[in-house]
């Protein structure tokens, strides 16, 4: 039954189910409830398979970030999305399902530097019947040619950019330098991992996405909204903020 989807996840011990266990939600979040029965089975199978194949970590951005993206995309009928970093396909699958529901082929252009995870994600996308909606590219997401390739595939300027790739300070700046000018005026750049806690994901120790986004936006006199940028720990206990993801989320809108 639809109303039982994902509710069982709250009793699972694997760290990837933190949203379900921390909220103890007795409802199905909209990112799952909008799926058809067949799509949900594909999503559930994805959870089972990736938990076995990637025991070191599955890395999905989880419910809060995807819920924000769903609201922007499906709430405004967006049809051209660029994703920097798809890893093993959680967000890519959901984005593809959204676009299919809205009737927008050639609508998700996703770039990841790792050919092995891309091969896995491509198989998942194909099995889900989403090849008409999603294109996966093996490349550095800051490589200049990717922006040109994206515009060709999407048949227009991207309306939304989702950055969840290297988490490194210098690389994030390069991604913003490349993709923000390519965005449609009024479009959105969304960055995962903008919190103080997530700065630890920058292997070079240069401040990660948080530092990069703040400096980049300040240098261009752009306003950036950083949700949970203050979060310094993955576990909140009784002091959980309203936005549950300790990794945080950033948003910049391109001026018109």
mmCIF file of C-alpha atoms in Angstrom:
data_model
loop_
_atom_site.group_PDB
_atom_site.id
_atom_site.type_symbol
_atom_site.label_atom_id
_atom_site.label_comp_id
_atom_site.label_asym_id
_atom_site.label_seq_id
_atom_site.Cartn_x
_atom_site.Cartn_y
_atom_site.Cartn_z
ATOM 1 C CA UNK A 1 0.000 0.000 0.000
ATOM 2 C CA UNK A 2 1.154 3.515 -0.788
ATOM 3 C CA UNK A 3 0.823 4.751 2.792
ATOM 4 C CA UNK A 4 3.328 2.152 4.028
ATOM 5 C CA UNK A 5 6.130 3.150 1.667
ATOM 6 C CA UNK A 6 9.438 3.873 3.439
ATOM 7 C CA UNK A 7 7.835 3.899 6.913
ATOM 8 C CA UNK A 8 9.698 0.681 7.713
ATOM 9 C CA UNK A 9 12.975 2.565 7.197
ATOM 10 C CA UNK A 10 12.665 4.236 10.600
ATOM 11 C CA UNK A 11 13.459 0.921 12.274
ATOM 12 C CA UNK A 12 16.592 0.232 10.249
ATOM 13 C CA UNK A 13 20.015 0.742 11.814
ATOM 14 C CA UNK A 14 22.070 1.691 8.736
ATOM 15 C CA UNK A 15 23.155 5.325 8.857
ATOM 16 C CA UNK A 16 21.555 6.122 5.511
ATOM 17 C CA UNK A 17 18.107 5.932 7.182
ATOM 18 C CA UNK A 18 18.891 8.742 9.645
ATOM 19 C CA UNK A 19 15.996 10.936 8.497
ATOM 20 C CA UNK A 20 13.442 8.216 9.132
ATOM 21 C CA UNK A 21 14.864 7.245 12.518
ATOM 22 C CA UNK A 22 15.425 10.806 13.750
ATOM 23 C CA UNK A 23 11.967 12.065 12.771
ATOM 24 C CA UNK A 24 10.147 8.780 13.501
ATOM 25 C CA UNK A 25 7.791 9.948 10.763
ATOM 26 C CA UNK A 26 4.591 7.947 10.415
ATOM 27 C CA UNK A 27 3.933 9.271 6.928
ATOM 28 C CA UNK A 28 5.515 8.842 3.520
ATOM 29 C CA UNK A 29 7.405 11.957 2.375
ATOM 30 C CA UNK A 30 6.144 13.420 -0.916
ATOM 31 C CA UNK A 31 9.352 12.489 -2.777
ATOM 32 C CA UNK A 32 8.181 8.877 -2.409
ATOM 33 C CA UNK A 33 4.390 9.189 -2.215
ATOM 34 C CA UNK A 34 4.155 10.752 -5.707
ATOM 35 C CA UNK A 35 5.764 7.678 -7.292
ATOM 36 C CA UNK A 36 3.726 5.038 -9.072
ATOM 37 C CA UNK A 37 3.722 1.556 -7.552
ATOM 38 C CA UNK A 38 6.261 0.398 -10.137
ATOM 39 C CA UNK A 39 8.506 3.426 -9.529
ATOM 40 C CA UNK A 40 8.434 2.855 -5.778
ATOM 41 C CA UNK A 41 9.471 -0.772 -6.269
ATOM 42 C CA UNK A 42 12.426 0.453 -8.346
ATOM 43 C CA UNK A 43 13.335 2.924 -5.595
ATOM 44 C CA UNK A 44 13.018 0.321 -2.872
ATOM 45 C CA UNK A 45 15.123 -2.151 -4.874
ATOM 46 C CA UNK A 46 17.712 0.615 -5.290
ATOM 47 C CA UNK A 47 17.934 0.956 -1.508
ATOM 48 C CA UNK A 48 18.390 -2.777 -1.033
ATOM 49 C CA UNK A 49 20.954 -3.237 -3.798
ATOM 50 C CA UNK A 50 23.100 -0.209 -2.994
ATOM 51 C CA UNK A 51 23.217 -1.057 0.704
ATOM 52 C CA UNK A 52 24.806 -4.377 -0.248
ATOM 53 C CA UNK A 53 27.053 -3.126 -3.049
ATOM 54 C CA UNK A 54 28.378 -0.004 -1.330
ATOM 55 C CA UNK A 55 28.902 -0.958 2.329
ATOM 56 C CA UNK A 56 31.426 1.839 2.884
ATOM 57 C CA UNK A 57 28.786 4.482 2.235
ATOM 58 C CA UNK A 58 25.973 5.306 -0.126
ATOM 59 C CA UNK A 59 26.184 9.083 0.033
ATOM 60 C CA UNK A 60 22.661 10.093 -1.013
ATOM 61 C CA UNK A 61 21.536 13.637 -0.182
ATOM 62 C CA UNK A 62 18.410 12.213 1.512
ATOM 63 C CA UNK A 63 14.873 13.451 2.155
ATOM 64 C CA UNK A 64 15.273 17.152 3.154
ATOM 65 C CA UNK A 65 17.356 18.215 0.145
ATOM 66 C CA UNK A 66 15.281 16.247 -2.374
ATOM 67 C CA UNK A 67 12.084 17.621 -0.867
ATOM 68 C CA UNK A 68 13.351 21.165 -1.459
ATOM 69 C CA UNK A 69 14.271 20.291 -5.036
ATOM 70 C CA UNK A 70 10.908 18.657 -5.649
ATOM 71 C CA UNK A 71 9.121 21.778 -4.468
ATOM 72 C CA UNK A 72 11.115 24.031 -6.783
ATOM 73 C CA UNK A 73 10.915 21.718 -9.790
ATOM 74 C CA UNK A 74 7.387 20.328 -9.626
ATOM 75 C CA UNK A 75 5.966 23.438 -7.983
ATOM 76 C CA UNK A 76 7.101 25.528 -10.958
ATOM 77 C CA UNK A 77 7.068 23.024 -13.833
ATOM 78 C CA UNK A 78 10.810 23.306 -14.448
ATOM 79 C CA UNK A 79 12.110 21.244 -17.342
ATOM 80 C CA UNK A 80 15.891 21.786 -17.520
ATOM 81 C CA UNK A 81 18.072 20.597 -14.623
ATOM 82 C CA UNK A 82 21.837 20.134 -14.334
ATOM 83 C CA UNK A 83 23.235 17.923 -11.603
ATOM 84 C CA UNK A 84 26.912 18.008 -10.625
ATOM 85 C CA UNK A 85 27.597 14.683 -8.956
ATOM 86 C CA UNK A 86 25.127 11.814 -9.267
ATOM 87 C CA UNK A 87 27.208 9.103 -7.546
ATOM 88 C CA UNK A 88 25.000 5.967 -7.325
ATOM 89 C CA UNK A 89 21.794 7.593 -8.473
ATOM 90 C CA UNK A 90 19.437 8.451 -5.603
ATOM 91 C CA UNK A 91 18.731 12.024 -6.662
ATOM 92 C CA UNK A 92 19.046 11.155 -10.351
ATOM 93 C CA UNK A 93 16.312 8.550 -10.139
ATOM 94 C CA UNK A 94 13.961 10.900 -8.311
ATOM 95 C CA UNK A 95 14.668 13.768 -10.705
ATOM 96 C CA UNK A 96 13.947 11.452 -13.624
ATOM 97 C CA UNK A 97 10.668 10.315 -12.076
ATOM 98 C CA UNK A 98 9.654 13.956 -11.559
ATOM 99 C CA UNK A 99 10.378 14.847 -15.162
ATOM 100 C CA UNK A 100 8.536 11.838 -16.513
ATOM 101 C CA UNK A 101 5.520 12.736 -14.403
ATOM 102 C CA UNK A 102 5.564 16.293 -15.803
ATOM 103 C CA UNK A 103 6.157 15.082 -19.363
ATOM 104 C CA UNK A 104 9.599 16.649 -19.942
ATOM 105 C CA UNK A 105 12.020 14.485 -21.961
ATOM 106 C CA UNK A 106 15.696 15.514 -22.199
ATOM 107 C CA UNK A 107 15.388 17.367 -18.909
ATOM 108 C CA UNK A 108 18.141 16.138 -16.541
ATOM 109 C CA UNK A 109 21.819 16.456 -17.459
ATOM 110 C CA UNK A 110 24.003 14.872 -14.785
ATOM 111 C CA UNK A 111 27.799 14.880 -14.560
ATOM 112 C CA UNK A 112 30.073 12.742 -12.389
ATOM 113 C CA UNK A 113 33.813 12.141 -12.663
ATOM 114 C CA UNK A 114 33.660 8.484 -11.566
ATOM 115 C CA UNK A 115 33.061 6.066 -14.474
ATOM 116 C CA UNK A 116 32.328 3.102 -12.190
ATOM 117 C CA UNK A 117 29.455 4.696 -10.252
ATOM 118 C CA UNK A 118 28.191 6.265 -13.471
ATOM 119 C CA UNK A 119 27.988 2.830 -15.102
ATOM 120 C CA UNK A 120 25.946 1.604 -12.129
ATOM 121 C CA UNK A 121 23.680 4.658 -12.185
ATOM 122 C CA UNK A 122 23.176 4.396 -15.940
ATOM 123 C CA UNK A 123 21.975 0.816 -15.522
ATOM 124 C CA UNK A 124 19.569 1.903 -12.785
ATOM 125 C CA UNK A 125 18.257 4.755 -14.959
ATOM 126 C CA UNK A 126 17.826 2.408 -17.910
ATOM 127 C CA UNK A 127 16.005 -0.199 -15.808
ATOM 128 C CA UNK A 128 13.676 2.555 -14.609
ATOM 129 C CA UNK A 129 12.863 3.494 -18.210
ATOM 130 C CA UNK A 130 14.286 6.994 -17.795
ATOM 131 C CA UNK A 131 16.813 7.184 -20.631
ATOM 132 C CA UNK A 132 14.538 9.579 -22.515
ATOM 133 C CA UNK A 133 14.639 11.986 -19.565
ATOM 134 C CA UNK A 134 18.135 11.679 -18.085
ATOM 135 C CA UNK A 135 21.602 11.948 -19.597
ATOM 136 C CA UNK A 136 24.660 10.844 -17.599
ATOM 137 C CA UNK A 137 28.075 12.244 -18.450
ATOM 138 C CA UNK A 138 31.457 11.040 -17.175
ATOM 139 C CA UNK A 139 33.473 14.223 -16.784
ATOM 140 C CA UNK A 140 34.797 16.817 -14.398
ATOM 141 C CA UNK A 141 31.692 18.855 -13.581
ATOM 142 C CA UNK A 142 33.794 22.034 -13.854
ATOM 143 C CA UNK A 143 35.041 21.226 -17.382
ATOM 144 C CA UNK A 144 33.973 24.015 -19.799
ATOM 145 C CA UNK A 145 32.603 21.649 -22.452
ATOM 146 C CA UNK A 146 30.020 20.213 -20.043
ATOM 147 C CA UNK A 147 28.034 23.461 -19.994
ATOM 148 C CA UNK A 148 27.864 23.481 -23.785
ATOM 149 C CA UNK A 149 26.878 19.807 -23.854
ATOM 150 C CA UNK A 150 24.173 20.423 -21.261
ATOM 151 C CA UNK A 151 22.598 23.281 -23.208
ATOM 152 C CA UNK A 152 22.506 21.103 -26.308
ATOM 153 C CA UNK A 153 20.898 18.155 -24.518
ATOM 154 C CA UNK A 154 18.414 20.282 -22.567
ATOM 155 C CA UNK A 155 17.651 22.385 -25.658
ATOM 156 C CA UNK A 156 18.041 25.554 -23.645
ATOM 157 C CA UNK A 157 19.686 27.134 -20.638
ATOM 158 C CA UNK A 158 19.477 25.181 -17.362
ATOM 159 C CA UNK A 159 16.801 26.446 -14.985
ATOM 160 C CA UNK A 160 18.173 24.710 -11.910
ATOM 161 C CA UNK A 161 21.691 23.630 -10.974
ATOM 162 C CA UNK A 162 22.255 21.123 -8.163
ATOM 163 C CA UNK A 163 25.851 20.855 -6.926
ATOM 164 C CA UNK A 164 26.671 17.781 -4.843
ATOM 165 C CA UNK A 165 30.020 16.681 -6.223
ATOM 166 C CA UNK A 166 33.572 17.032 -4.854
ATOM 167 C CA UNK A 167 32.726 19.178 -1.790
ATOM 168 C CA UNK A 168 36.072 20.928 -2.309
ATOM 169 C CA UNK A 169 36.548 24.680 -2.007
ATOM 170 C CA UNK A 170 38.425 25.307 -5.264
ATOM 171 C CA UNK A 171 36.346 22.916 -7.335
ATOM 172 C CA UNK A 172 33.060 24.362 -6.065
ATOM 173 C CA UNK A 173 34.182 27.846 -7.101
ATOM 174 C CA UNK A 174 35.047 26.535 -10.552
ATOM 175 C CA UNK A 175 31.621 24.900 -10.850
ATOM 176 C CA UNK A 176 29.884 28.143 -9.927
ATOM 177 C CA UNK A 177 32.093 30.097 -12.351
ATOM 178 C CA UNK A 178 31.054 27.738 -15.137
ATOM 179 C CA UNK A 179 27.407 27.017 -14.466
ATOM 180 C CA UNK A 180 25.957 30.160 -12.910
ATOM 181 C CA UNK A 181 26.468 32.266 -16.064
ATOM 182 C CA UNK A 182 24.908 29.416 -18.047
ATOM 183 C CA UNK A 183 21.725 29.438 -15.953
ATOM 184 C CA UNK A 184 18.531 30.947 -17.301
ATOM 185 C CA UNK A 185 17.940 34.379 -15.704
ATOM 186 C CA UNK A 186 15.847 33.815 -12.605
ATOM 187 C CA UNK A 187 17.197 30.273 -12.310
ATOM 188 C CA UNK A 188 18.512 28.610 -9.176
ATOM 189 C CA UNK A 189 21.853 27.240 -8.050
ATOM 190 C CA UNK A 190 21.376 24.780 -5.183
ATOM 191 C CA UNK A 191 24.395 23.553 -3.220
ATOM 192 C CA UNK A 192 24.400 20.618 -0.826
ATOM 193 C CA UNK A 193 26.905 20.425 2.083
ATOM 194 C CA UNK A 194 27.158 24.116 3.023
ATOM 195 C CA UNK A 195 27.318 23.579 6.794
ATOM 196 C CA UNK A 196 30.278 23.890 9.154
ATOM 197 C CA UNK A 197 30.021 20.141 9.690
ATOM 198 C CA UNK A 198 30.327 19.485 5.939
ATOM 199 C CA UNK A 199 33.571 21.456 5.649
ATOM 200 C CA UNK A 200 35.256 18.254 6.819
ATOM 201 C CA UNK A 201 34.366 16.716 3.441
ATOM 202 C CA UNK A 202 36.980 18.956 1.785
ATOM 203 C CA UNK A 203 40.044 16.735 1.721
ATOM 204 C CA UNK A 204 42.321 19.713 1.181
ATOM 205 C CA UNK A 205 40.992 21.431 4.308
ATOM 206 C CA UNK A 206 40.196 24.719 2.562
ATOM 207 C CA UNK A 207 36.709 25.277 3.966
ATOM 208 C CA UNK A 208 34.676 23.236 1.518
ATOM 209 C CA UNK A 209 31.419 24.295 -0.096
ATOM 210 C CA UNK A 210 30.477 26.687 2.718
ATOM 211 C CA UNK A 211 33.579 28.846 2.329
ATOM 212 C CA UNK A 212 33.515 28.647 -1.468
ATOM 213 C CA UNK A 213 29.880 29.695 -1.825
ATOM 214 C CA UNK A 214 30.124 32.554 0.648
ATOM 215 C CA UNK A 215 33.228 34.025 -0.997
ATOM 216 C CA UNK A 216 31.960 33.462 -4.520
ATOM 217 C CA UNK A 217 28.597 35.143 -3.872
ATOM 218 C CA UNK A 218 30.154 38.030 -1.916
ATOM 219 C CA UNK A 219 32.523 38.765 -4.771
ATOM 220 C CA UNK A 220 29.579 39.164 -7.154
ATOM 221 C CA UNK A 221 27.252 41.012 -4.814
ATOM 222 C CA UNK A 222 24.790 38.120 -4.874
ATOM 223 C CA UNK A 223 22.661 37.035 -1.954
ATOM 224 C CA UNK A 224 23.023 33.433 -0.834
ATOM 225 C CA UNK A 225 20.699 31.633 1.567
ATOM 226 C CA UNK A 226 22.540 29.042 3.647
ATOM 227 C CA UNK A 227 20.340 26.653 5.593
ATOM 228 C CA UNK A 228 22.033 25.059 8.620
ATOM 229 C CA UNK A 229 25.402 26.618 7.834
ATOM 230 C CA UNK A 230 25.922 26.789 11.629
ATOM 231 C CA UNK A 231 25.563 23.020 12.099
ATOM 232 C CA UNK A 232 28.862 21.721 13.469
ATOM 233 C CA UNK A 233 27.884 18.159 14.263
ATOM 234 C CA UNK A 234 26.074 15.398 12.429
ATOM 235 C CA UNK A 235 23.916 14.497 15.428
ATOM 236 C CA UNK A 236 21.695 17.118 17.021
ATOM 237 C CA UNK A 237 20.018 15.152 19.794
ATOM 238 C CA UNK A 238 17.281 17.272 21.352
ATOM 239 C CA UNK A 239 18.469 20.420 19.574
ATOM 240 C CA UNK A 240 17.550 19.401 16.051
ATOM 241 C CA UNK A 241 16.748 22.431 13.873
ATOM 242 C CA UNK A 242 13.670 22.489 11.694
ATOM 243 C CA UNK A 243 15.702 21.571 8.615
ATOM 244 C CA UNK A 244 16.970 18.132 9.610
ATOM 245 C CA UNK A 245 20.001 17.727 7.347
ATOM 246 C CA UNK A 246 23.221 18.617 9.202
ATOM 247 C CA UNK A 247 24.983 18.994 5.860
ATOM 248 C CA UNK A 248 22.870 22.049 5.047
ATOM 249 C CA UNK A 249 21.652 23.489 1.754
ATOM 250 C CA UNK A 250 22.532 26.693 -0.089
ATOM 251 C CA UNK A 251 20.527 28.628 -2.671
ATOM 252 C CA UNK A 252 21.438 31.459 -5.029
ATOM 253 C CA UNK A 253 18.958 32.878 -7.543
ATOM 254 C CA UNK A 254 20.335 34.364 -10.738
ATOM 255 C CA UNK A 255 19.121 37.955 -11.202
ATOM 256 C CA UNK A 256 16.861 38.769 -14.153
#
